[in-house]
Short mmCIF file of C-alpha atoms and ligand atoms in Angstrom, two decimals:
data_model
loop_
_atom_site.label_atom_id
_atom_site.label_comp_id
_atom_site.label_asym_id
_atom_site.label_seq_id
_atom_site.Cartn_x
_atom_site.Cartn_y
_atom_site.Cartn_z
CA UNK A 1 182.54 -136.46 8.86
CA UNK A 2 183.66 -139.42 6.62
CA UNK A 3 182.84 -141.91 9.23
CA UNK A 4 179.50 -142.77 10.94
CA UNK A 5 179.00 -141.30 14.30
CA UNK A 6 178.82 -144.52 16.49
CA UNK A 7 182.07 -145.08 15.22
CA UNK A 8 183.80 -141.60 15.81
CA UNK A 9 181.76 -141.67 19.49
CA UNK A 10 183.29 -145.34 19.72
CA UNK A 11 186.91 -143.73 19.16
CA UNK A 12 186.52 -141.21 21.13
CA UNK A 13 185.16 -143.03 24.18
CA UNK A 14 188.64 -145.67 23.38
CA UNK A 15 190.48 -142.75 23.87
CA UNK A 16 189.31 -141.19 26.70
CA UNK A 17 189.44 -144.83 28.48
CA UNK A 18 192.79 -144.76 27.61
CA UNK A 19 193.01 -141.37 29.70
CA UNK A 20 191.28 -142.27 32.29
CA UNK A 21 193.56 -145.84 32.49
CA UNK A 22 196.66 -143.94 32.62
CA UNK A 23 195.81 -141.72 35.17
CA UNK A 24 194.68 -144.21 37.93
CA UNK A 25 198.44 -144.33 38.26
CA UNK A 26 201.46 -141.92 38.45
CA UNK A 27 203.82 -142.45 35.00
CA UNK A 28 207.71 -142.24 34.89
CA UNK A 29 208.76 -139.09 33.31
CA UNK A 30 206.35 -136.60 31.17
CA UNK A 31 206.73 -136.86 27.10
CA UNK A 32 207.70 -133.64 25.28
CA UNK A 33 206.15 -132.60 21.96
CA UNK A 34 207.32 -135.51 19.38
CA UNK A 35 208.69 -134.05 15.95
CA UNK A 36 205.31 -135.48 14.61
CA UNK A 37 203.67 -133.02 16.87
CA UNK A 38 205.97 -130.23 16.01
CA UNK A 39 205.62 -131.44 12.62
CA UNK A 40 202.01 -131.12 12.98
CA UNK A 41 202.10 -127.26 13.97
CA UNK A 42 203.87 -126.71 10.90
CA UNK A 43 200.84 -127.21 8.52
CA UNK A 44 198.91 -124.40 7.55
CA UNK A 45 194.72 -124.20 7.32
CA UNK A 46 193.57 -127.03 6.06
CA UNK A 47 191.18 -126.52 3.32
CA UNK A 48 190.63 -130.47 2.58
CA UNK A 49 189.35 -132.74 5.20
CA UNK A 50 190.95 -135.48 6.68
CA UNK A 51 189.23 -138.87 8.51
CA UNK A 52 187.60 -137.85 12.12
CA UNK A 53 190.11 -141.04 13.14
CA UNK A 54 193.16 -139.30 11.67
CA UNK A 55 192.06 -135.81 13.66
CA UNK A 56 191.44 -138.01 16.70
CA UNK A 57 194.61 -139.61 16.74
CA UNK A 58 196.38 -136.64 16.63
CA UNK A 59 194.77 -135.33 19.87
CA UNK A 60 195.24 -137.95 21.63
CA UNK A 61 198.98 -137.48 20.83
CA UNK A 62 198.93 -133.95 21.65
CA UNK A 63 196.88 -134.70 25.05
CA UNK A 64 199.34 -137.13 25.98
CA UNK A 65 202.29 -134.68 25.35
CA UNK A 66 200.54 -132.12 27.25
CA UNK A 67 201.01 -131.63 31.14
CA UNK A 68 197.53 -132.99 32.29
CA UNK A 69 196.78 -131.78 35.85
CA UNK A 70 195.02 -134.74 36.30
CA UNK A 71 197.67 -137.12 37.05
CA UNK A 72 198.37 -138.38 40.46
CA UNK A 73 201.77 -136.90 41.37
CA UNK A 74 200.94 -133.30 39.22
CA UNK A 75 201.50 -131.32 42.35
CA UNK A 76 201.85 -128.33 41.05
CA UNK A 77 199.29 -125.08 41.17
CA UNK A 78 195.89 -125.15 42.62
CA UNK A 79 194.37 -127.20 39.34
CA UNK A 80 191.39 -129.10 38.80
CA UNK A 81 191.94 -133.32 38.48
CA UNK A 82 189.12 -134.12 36.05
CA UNK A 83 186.87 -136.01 37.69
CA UNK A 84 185.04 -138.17 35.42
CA UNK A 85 181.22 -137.82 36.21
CA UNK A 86 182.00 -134.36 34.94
CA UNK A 87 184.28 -134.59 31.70
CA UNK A 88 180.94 -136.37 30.92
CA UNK A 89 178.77 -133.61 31.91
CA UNK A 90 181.00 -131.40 29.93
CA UNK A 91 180.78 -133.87 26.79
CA UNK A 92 177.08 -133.31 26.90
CA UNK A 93 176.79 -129.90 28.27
CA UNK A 94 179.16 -129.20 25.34
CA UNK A 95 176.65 -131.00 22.72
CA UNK A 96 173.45 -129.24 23.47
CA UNK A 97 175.57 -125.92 23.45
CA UNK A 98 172.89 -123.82 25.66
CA UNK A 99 173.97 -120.37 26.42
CA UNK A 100 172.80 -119.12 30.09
CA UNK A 101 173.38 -115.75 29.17
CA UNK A 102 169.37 -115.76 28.38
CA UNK A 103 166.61 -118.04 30.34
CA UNK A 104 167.73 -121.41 29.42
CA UNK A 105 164.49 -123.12 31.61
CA UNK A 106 165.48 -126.68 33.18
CA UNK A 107 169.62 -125.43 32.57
CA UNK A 108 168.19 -122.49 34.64
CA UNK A 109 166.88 -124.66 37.31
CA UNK A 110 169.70 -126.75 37.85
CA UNK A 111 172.63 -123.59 37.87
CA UNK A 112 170.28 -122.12 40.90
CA UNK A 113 170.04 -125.98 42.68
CA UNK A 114 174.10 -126.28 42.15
CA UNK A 115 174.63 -123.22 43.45
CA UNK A 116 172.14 -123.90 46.28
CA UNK A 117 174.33 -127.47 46.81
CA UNK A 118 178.01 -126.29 46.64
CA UNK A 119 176.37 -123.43 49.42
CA UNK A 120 175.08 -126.16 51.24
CA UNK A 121 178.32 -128.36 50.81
CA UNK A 122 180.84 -125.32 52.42
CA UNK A 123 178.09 -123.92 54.56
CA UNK A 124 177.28 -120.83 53.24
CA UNK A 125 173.16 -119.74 52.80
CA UNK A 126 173.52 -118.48 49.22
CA UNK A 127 170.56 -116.80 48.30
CA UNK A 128 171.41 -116.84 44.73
CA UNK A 129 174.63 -116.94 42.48
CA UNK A 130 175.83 -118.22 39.29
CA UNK A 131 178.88 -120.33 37.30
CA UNK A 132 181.42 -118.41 36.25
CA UNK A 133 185.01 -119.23 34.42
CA UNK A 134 186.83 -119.02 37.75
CA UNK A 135 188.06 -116.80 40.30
CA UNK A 136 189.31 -113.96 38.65
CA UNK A 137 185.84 -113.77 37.38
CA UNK A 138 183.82 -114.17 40.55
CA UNK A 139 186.01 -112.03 42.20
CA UNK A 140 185.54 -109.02 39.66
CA UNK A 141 181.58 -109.64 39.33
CA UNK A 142 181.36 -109.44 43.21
CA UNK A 143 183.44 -106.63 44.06
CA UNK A 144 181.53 -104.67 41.00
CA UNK A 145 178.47 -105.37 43.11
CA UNK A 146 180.24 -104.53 45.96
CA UNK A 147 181.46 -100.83 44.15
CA UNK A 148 177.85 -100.28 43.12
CA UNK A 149 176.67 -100.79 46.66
CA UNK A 150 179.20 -98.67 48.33
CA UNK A 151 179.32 -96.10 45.62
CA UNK A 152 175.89 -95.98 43.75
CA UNK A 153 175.91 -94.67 40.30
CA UNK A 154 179.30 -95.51 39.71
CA UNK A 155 178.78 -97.76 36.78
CA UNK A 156 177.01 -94.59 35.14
CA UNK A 157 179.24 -92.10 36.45
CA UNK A 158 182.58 -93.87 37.32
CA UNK A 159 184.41 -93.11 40.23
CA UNK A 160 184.33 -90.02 42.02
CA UNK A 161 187.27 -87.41 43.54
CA UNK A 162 188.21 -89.34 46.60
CA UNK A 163 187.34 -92.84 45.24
CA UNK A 164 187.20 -96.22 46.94
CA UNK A 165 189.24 -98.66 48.31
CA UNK A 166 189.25 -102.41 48.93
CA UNK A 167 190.81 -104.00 51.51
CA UNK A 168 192.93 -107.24 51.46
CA UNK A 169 195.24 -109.53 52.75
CA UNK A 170 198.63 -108.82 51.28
CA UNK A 171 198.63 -112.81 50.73
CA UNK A 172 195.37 -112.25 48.26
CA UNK A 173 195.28 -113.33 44.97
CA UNK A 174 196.44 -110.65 42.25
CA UNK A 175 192.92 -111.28 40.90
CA UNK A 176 191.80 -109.17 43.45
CA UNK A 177 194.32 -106.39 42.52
CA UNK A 178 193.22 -106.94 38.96
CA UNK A 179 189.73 -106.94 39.54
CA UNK A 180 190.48 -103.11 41.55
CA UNK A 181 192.50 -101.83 38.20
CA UNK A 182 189.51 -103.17 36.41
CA UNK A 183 186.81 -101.40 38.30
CA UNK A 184 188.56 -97.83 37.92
CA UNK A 185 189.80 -97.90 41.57
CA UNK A 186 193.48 -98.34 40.85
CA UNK A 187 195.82 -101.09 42.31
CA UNK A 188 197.06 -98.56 44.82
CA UNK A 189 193.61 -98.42 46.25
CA UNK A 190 193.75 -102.28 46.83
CA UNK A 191 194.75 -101.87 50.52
CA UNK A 192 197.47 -105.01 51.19
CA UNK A 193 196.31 -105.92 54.76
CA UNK A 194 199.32 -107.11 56.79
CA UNK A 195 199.11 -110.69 57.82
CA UNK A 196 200.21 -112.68 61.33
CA UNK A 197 202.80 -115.18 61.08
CA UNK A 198 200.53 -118.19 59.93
CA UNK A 199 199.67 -115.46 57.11
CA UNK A 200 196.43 -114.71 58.00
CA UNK A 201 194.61 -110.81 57.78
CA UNK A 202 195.18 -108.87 61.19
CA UNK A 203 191.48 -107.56 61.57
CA UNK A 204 193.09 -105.04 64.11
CA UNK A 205 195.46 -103.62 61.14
CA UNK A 206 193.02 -103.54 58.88
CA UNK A 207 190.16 -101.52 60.92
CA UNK A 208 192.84 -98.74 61.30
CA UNK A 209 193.28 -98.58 57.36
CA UNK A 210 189.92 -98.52 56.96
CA UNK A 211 188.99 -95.58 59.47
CA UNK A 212 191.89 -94.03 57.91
CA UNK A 213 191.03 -93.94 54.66
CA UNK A 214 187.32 -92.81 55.63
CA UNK A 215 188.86 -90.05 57.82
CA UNK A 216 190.74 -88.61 54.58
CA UNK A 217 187.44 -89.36 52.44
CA UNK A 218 188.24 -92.74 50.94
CA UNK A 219 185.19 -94.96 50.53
CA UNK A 220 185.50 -98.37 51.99
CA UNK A 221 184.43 -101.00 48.83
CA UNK A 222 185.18 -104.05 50.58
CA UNK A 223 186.82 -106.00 52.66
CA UNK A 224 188.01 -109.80 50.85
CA UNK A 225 188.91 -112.59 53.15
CA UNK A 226 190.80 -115.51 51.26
CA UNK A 227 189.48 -118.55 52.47
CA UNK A 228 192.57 -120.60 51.35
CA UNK A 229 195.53 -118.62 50.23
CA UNK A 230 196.99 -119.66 47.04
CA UNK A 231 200.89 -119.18 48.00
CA UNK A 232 200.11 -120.83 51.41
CA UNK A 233 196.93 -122.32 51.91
CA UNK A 234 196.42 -119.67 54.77
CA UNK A 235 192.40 -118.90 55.83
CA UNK A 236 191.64 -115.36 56.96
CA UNK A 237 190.15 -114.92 60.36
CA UNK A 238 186.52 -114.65 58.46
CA UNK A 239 184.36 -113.50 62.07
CA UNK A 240 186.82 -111.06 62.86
CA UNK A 241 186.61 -109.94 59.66
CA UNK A 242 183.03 -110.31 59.48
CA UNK A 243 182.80 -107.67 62.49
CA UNK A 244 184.86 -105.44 60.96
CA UNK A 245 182.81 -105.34 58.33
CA UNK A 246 179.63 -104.93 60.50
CA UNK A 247 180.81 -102.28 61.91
CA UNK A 248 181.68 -99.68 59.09
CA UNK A 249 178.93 -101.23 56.84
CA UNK A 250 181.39 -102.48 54.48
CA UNK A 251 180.61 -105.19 51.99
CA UNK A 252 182.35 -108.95 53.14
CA UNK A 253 183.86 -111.03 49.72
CA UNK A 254 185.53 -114.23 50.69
CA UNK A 255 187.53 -115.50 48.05
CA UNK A 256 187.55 -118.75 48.38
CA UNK A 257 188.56 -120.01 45.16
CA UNK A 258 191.18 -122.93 46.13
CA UNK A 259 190.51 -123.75 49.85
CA UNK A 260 186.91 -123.24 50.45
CA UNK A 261 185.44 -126.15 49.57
CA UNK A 262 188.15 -127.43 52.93
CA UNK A 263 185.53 -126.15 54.95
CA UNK A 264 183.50 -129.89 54.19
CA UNK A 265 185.83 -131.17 55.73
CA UNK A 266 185.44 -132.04 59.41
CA UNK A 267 189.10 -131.88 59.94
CA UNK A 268 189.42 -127.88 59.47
CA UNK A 269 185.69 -126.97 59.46
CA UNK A 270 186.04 -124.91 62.11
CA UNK A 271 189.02 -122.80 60.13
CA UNK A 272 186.07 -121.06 58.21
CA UNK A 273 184.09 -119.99 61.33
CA UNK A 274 181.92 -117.16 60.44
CA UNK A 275 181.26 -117.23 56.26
CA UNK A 276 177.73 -117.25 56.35
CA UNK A 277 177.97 -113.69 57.45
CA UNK A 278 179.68 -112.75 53.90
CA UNK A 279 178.11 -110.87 51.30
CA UNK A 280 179.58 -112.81 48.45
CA UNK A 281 181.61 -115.85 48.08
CA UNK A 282 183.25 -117.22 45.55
CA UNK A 283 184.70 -121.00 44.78
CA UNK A 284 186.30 -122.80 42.26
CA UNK A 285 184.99 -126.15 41.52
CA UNK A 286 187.18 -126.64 38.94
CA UNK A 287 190.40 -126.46 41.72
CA UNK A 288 189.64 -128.53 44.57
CA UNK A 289 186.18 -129.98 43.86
CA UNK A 290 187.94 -132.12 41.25
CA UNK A 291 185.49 -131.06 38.09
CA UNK A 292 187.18 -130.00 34.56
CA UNK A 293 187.80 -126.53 33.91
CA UNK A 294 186.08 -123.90 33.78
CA UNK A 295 183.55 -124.30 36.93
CA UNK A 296 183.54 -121.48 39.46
CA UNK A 297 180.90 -120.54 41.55
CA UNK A 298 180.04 -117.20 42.88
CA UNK A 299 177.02 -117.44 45.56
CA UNK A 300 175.58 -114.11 47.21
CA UNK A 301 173.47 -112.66 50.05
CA UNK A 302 171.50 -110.54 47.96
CA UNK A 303 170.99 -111.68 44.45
CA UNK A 304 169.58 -108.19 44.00
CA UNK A 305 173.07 -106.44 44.45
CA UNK A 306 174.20 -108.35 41.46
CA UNK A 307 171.30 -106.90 39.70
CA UNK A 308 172.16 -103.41 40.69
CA UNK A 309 175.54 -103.82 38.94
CA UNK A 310 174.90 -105.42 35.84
CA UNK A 311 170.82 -105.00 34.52
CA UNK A 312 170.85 -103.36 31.28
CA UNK A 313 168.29 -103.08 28.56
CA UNK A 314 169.46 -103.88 24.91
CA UNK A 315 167.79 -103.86 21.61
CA UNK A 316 168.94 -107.41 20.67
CA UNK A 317 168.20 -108.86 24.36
CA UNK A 318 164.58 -107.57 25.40
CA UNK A 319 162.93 -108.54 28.39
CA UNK A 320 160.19 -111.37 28.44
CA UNK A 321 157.30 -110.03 30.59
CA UNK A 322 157.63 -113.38 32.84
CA UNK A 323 160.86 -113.31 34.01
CA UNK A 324 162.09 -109.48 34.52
CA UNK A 325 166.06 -110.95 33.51
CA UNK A 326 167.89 -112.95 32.10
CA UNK A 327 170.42 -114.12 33.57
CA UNK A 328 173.39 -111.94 32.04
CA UNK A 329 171.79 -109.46 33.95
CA UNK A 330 173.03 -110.22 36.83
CA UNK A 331 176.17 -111.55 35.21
CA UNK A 332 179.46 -109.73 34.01
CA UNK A 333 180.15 -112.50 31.59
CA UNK A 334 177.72 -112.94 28.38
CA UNK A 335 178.03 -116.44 26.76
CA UNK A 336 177.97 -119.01 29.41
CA UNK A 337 177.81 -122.26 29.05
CA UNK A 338 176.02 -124.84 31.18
CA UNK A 339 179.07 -125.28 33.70
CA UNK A 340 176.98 -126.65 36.26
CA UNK A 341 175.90 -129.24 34.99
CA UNK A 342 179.32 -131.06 35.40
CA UNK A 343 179.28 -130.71 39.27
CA UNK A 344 175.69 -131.53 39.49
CA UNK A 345 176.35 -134.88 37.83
CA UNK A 346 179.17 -135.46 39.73
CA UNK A 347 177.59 -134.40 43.10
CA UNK A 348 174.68 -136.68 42.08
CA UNK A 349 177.26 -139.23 40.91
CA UNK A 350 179.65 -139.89 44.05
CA UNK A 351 177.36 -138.09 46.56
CA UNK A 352 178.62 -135.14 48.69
CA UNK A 353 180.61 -137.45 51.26
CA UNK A 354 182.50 -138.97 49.23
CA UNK A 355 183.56 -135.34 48.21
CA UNK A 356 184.24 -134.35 52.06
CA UNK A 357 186.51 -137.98 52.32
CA UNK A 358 188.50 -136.75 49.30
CA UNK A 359 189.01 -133.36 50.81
CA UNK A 360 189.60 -134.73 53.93
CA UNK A 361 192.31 -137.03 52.25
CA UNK A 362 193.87 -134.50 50.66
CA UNK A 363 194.24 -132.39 54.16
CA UNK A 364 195.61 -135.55 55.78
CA UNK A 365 198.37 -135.92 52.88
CA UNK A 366 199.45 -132.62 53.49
CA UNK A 367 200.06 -133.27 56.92
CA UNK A 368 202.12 -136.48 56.29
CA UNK A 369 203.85 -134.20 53.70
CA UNK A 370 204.75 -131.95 56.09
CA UNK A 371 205.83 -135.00 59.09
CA UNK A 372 208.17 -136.27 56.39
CA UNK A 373 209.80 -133.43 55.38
CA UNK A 374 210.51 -132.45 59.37
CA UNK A 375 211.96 -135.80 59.39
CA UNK A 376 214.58 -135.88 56.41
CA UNK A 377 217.56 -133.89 56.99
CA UNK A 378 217.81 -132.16 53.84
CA UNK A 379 214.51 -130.38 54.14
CA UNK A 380 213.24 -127.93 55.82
CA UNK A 381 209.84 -127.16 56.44
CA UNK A 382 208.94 -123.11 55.77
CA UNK A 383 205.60 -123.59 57.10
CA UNK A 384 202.56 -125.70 58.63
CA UNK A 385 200.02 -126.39 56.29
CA UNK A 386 196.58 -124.52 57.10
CA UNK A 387 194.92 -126.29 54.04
CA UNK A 388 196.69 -129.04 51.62
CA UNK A 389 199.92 -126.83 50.02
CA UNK A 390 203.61 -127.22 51.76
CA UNK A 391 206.30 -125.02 51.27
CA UNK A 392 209.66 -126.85 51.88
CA UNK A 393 213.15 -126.72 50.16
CA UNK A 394 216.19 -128.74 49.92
CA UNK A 395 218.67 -127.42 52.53
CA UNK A 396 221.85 -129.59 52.00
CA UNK A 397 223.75 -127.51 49.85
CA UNK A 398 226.61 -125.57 50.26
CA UNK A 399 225.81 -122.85 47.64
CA UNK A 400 222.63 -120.20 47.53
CA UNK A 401 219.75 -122.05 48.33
CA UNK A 402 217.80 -120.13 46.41
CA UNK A 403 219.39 -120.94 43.20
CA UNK A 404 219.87 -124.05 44.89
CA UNK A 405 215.88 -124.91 44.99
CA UNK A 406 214.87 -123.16 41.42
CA UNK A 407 217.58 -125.33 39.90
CA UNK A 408 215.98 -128.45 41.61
CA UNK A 409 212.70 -127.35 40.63
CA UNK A 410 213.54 -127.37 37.01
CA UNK A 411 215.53 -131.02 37.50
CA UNK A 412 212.41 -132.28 39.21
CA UNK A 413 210.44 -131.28 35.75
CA UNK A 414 213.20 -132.72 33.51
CA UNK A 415 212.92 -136.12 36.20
CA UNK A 416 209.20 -136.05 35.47
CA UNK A 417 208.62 -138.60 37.86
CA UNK A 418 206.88 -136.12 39.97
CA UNK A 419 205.74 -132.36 38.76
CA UNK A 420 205.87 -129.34 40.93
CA UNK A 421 206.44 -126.04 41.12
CA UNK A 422 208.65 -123.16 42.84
CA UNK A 423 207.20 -120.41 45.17
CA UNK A 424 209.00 -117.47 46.73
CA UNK A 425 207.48 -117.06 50.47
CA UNK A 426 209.31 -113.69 51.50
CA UNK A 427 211.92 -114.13 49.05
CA UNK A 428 212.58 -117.59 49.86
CA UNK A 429 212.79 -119.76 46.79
CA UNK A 430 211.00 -123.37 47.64
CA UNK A 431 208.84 -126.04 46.83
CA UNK A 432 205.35 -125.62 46.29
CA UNK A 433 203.57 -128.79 46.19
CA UNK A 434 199.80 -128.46 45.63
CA UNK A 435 197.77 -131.36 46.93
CA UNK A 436 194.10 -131.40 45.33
CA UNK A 437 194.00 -134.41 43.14
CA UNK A 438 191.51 -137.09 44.24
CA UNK A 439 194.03 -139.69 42.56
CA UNK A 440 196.97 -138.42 44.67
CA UNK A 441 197.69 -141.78 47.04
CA UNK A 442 199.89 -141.46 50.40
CA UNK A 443 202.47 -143.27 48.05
CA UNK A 444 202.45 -140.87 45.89
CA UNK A 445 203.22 -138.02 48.53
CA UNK A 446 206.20 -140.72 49.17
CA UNK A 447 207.59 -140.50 46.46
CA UNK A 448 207.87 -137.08 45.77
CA UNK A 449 210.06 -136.67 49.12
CA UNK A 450 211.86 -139.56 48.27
CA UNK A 451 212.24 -138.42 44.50
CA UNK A 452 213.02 -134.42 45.95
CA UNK A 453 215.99 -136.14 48.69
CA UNK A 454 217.52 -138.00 45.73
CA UNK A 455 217.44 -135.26 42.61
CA UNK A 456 218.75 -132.29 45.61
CA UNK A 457 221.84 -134.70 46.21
CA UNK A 458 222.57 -135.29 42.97
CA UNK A 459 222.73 -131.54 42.33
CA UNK A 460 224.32 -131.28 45.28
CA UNK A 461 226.89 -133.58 44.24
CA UNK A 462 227.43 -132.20 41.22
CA UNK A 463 227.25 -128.14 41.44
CA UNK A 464 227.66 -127.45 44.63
C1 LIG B 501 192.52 -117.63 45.99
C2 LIG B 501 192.36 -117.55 44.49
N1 LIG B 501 191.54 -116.63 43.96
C3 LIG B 501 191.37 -116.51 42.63
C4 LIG B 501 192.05 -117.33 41.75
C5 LIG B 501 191.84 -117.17 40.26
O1 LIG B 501 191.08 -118.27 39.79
P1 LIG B 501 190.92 -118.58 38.24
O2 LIG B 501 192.28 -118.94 37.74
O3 LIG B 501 189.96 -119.72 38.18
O4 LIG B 501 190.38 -117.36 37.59
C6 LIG B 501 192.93 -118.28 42.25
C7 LIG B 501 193.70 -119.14 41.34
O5 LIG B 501 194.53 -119.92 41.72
C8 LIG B 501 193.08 -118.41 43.66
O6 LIG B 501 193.90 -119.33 44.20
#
């Protein structure tokens, strides 16, 4: 670097001040790539270098014309909100570079105590577990356990004549369809459980597919409850589940990648009666446990089954005759990086009630969401909200509403002054707002009703 590095650190902390300034509120409307940026895009490699304080400046640029989850009145998708405790324990984590793939010693120590925390903090007794890059991940690394378990030898000898299935709600994330096409089973093997009308699993539907399929030689896999829909927020019934599962010695995943970390909260606590009988579990703390991306965290029974799935033997990666693994063993992913050492510093940082206050915030938001939007006129409420996302639309047009809400969708994103997105709940085009953002203030949940009455009209006004 041409300059010193207390001086590039010094810009660099300047300009992530500056982020962290300008997120402590909402801003009026969202920049779009300037022509500098475009500009920018343009240039090919660059064989010469340039000042660390030109190269800095330019990201900040490009940061700031980038949607950043992390603002107050980003409502849309389940994203993380950068806490800032851990963007520093990324900044470090990122410095000393360790890979967890092999024994990494104290990094070791502190993935098994986070694990052992955010187990603690949701109330499940994780026996063991590691950080992944996120759902999709943790799904597909427990339900490979799960495949192994129900169908040993398959990750020699792949899947049999007759196969398996997995069962889940038709509400489950398509990460859970993916992880089934992944695994050899097929997507038509992912069993779409039909769901009540607060779109949660019926246990009593699903224990006839499952005898079903057994009865014409179909191996049960697994049965996932989503603790925490993503297009609704909705929690699966996890006991009844859970007894399901008991019964035909079936292996119990709850996904509980967005709403999980709800069940801290004393306000719907209750909702997730019945995890600590899972098998797996998996959460995302980079969605609603406010840490940077990439952070999730799947915790399991038997850290053995894990084992079963993934223990190999290669030339390059032999075995120290202390520890029998390492931890890729047990781990579909190979590179890791120290991911949780950003929620450990920020669990040690704000302490784990301050966490369940935030969550708890968040859950009460939704709620006054909701109460507002049964109060205006224009807007009708598709659903009560299980967890923190509401589905509402604009009703006071005269045209489709459908077309009706997309279009306002995309006007609310030109607006700026508040960012969500559109959802289709049984092919009804609405509003999706997403409420996991430790920032978000019961202003800001205002203002995005106020901001949705006023953009409908005008498009009212002037298409309809
Ligand atoms: C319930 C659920 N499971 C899995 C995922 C996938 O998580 P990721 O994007 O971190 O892989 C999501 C993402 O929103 C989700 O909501």
């Amino acid at each position: 670097m041409d300059s010193t590095r207390e001086s590039a650190l010094l810009r660099a902390s300047e300009i992530l001040l500056r982020s962290w300034r300008s997120f402590d509120n909402s801003r009026h409307g969202q920049p779009v790539a300037s022509t500098s940026t475009e500009e920018l895009t343009r240039q090919s490699l660059p064989a010469r270098p340039e000042p660390i304080d030109v190269v800095l400046a330019s990201a900040e640029e490009i940061l700031d014309e980038s949607l950043a989850q992390a603002r107050p009145r980003f409502f849309a998708f389940v994203g993380s909100s950068g806490l800032e405790a851990g963007v520093l324990g990324d900044m470090l984590a990122a410095a000393h570079d360790i890979n967890l793939a092999t024994t990494a010693q104290a990094a070791d120590l502190i993935e098994e105590q986070t694990v052992r925390w955010v187990g603690e903090l949701v109330g499940y007794p994780s026996a063991g577990g590691f950080f992944t890059s996120g759902g999709m991940i943790s799904n597909l690394t427990a339900l490979a356990a799960a495949r192994e378990r129900a169908l040993p030898g398959a990750r020699e000898h792949g899947i049999e004549r007759g196969g398996g299935a997995i069962y889940a709600s038709a509400d489950a994330h398509a990460s859970i369809r993916r992880a089934g096409e992944v695994l050899g089973l097929g997507s038509q093997r992912i069993r779409a459980v039909p769901i009540d009308h607060q779109r949660r699993m019926d246990a009593v539907a699903l224990e006839g597919m499952l005898e079903a399929d057994r009865a014409s030689g179909v191996t049960p896999i697994a049965i996932v409850a989503t603790a925490g829909t993503t297009l609704a927020g909705a929690v699966d019934p996890i006991n009844d589940l859970a007894d399901v599962a008991e019964r035909h010695g079936v292996w119990l995943h709850v996904d509980g990648a967005y709403g999980l970390p709800a069940a801290a909260s004393p306000l719907v606590g209750e909702l997730f009666a019945g995890l600590d009988r899972a098998d797996s579990v998996s959460v995302d703390a980079h969605k609603w446990l406010f840490v940077p991306k990439a952070c999730g965290c799947l915790m399991v029974r038997d850290p053995r089954s894990l084992g079963a799935a993934f223990a190999h033997d290669s030339g390059y990666m032999l075995h120290d005759q202390d520890r029998a693994r390492h931890p890729v063993d047990s781990t579909l992913e190979y590179s890791r990086p120290f991911r949780a050492l950003k929620l450990w510093m920020a669990l040690r940082t704000y302490g784990a009630d301050a966490f369940r206050l935030a969550l708890t915030r968040n859950l009460q938001q939704a709620r006054l969401l909701a109460e507002l939007v049964r109060q205006e006129e224009s807007l009708e409420l598709l659903l009560d909200p299980a967890l923190s996302i509401v589905l509402y639309r604009h009703v006071a047009a005269t045209g489709d509403l459908d077309d009706h809400n997309r279009r306002l969708v995309k006007a609310l994103q030109e607006d700026g002054r508040v960012w969500v997105s559109d959802a289709s709940l049984d092919g009804t085009t609405c509003l999706r707002p997403c409420i996991v953002n430790y920032r978000t203030s019961d202003d800001d949940i205002r203002e995005l009703v106020r901001v949705t009455v006023e953009v409908g009209a005008r498009l009212t006004r002037e298409g309809d």
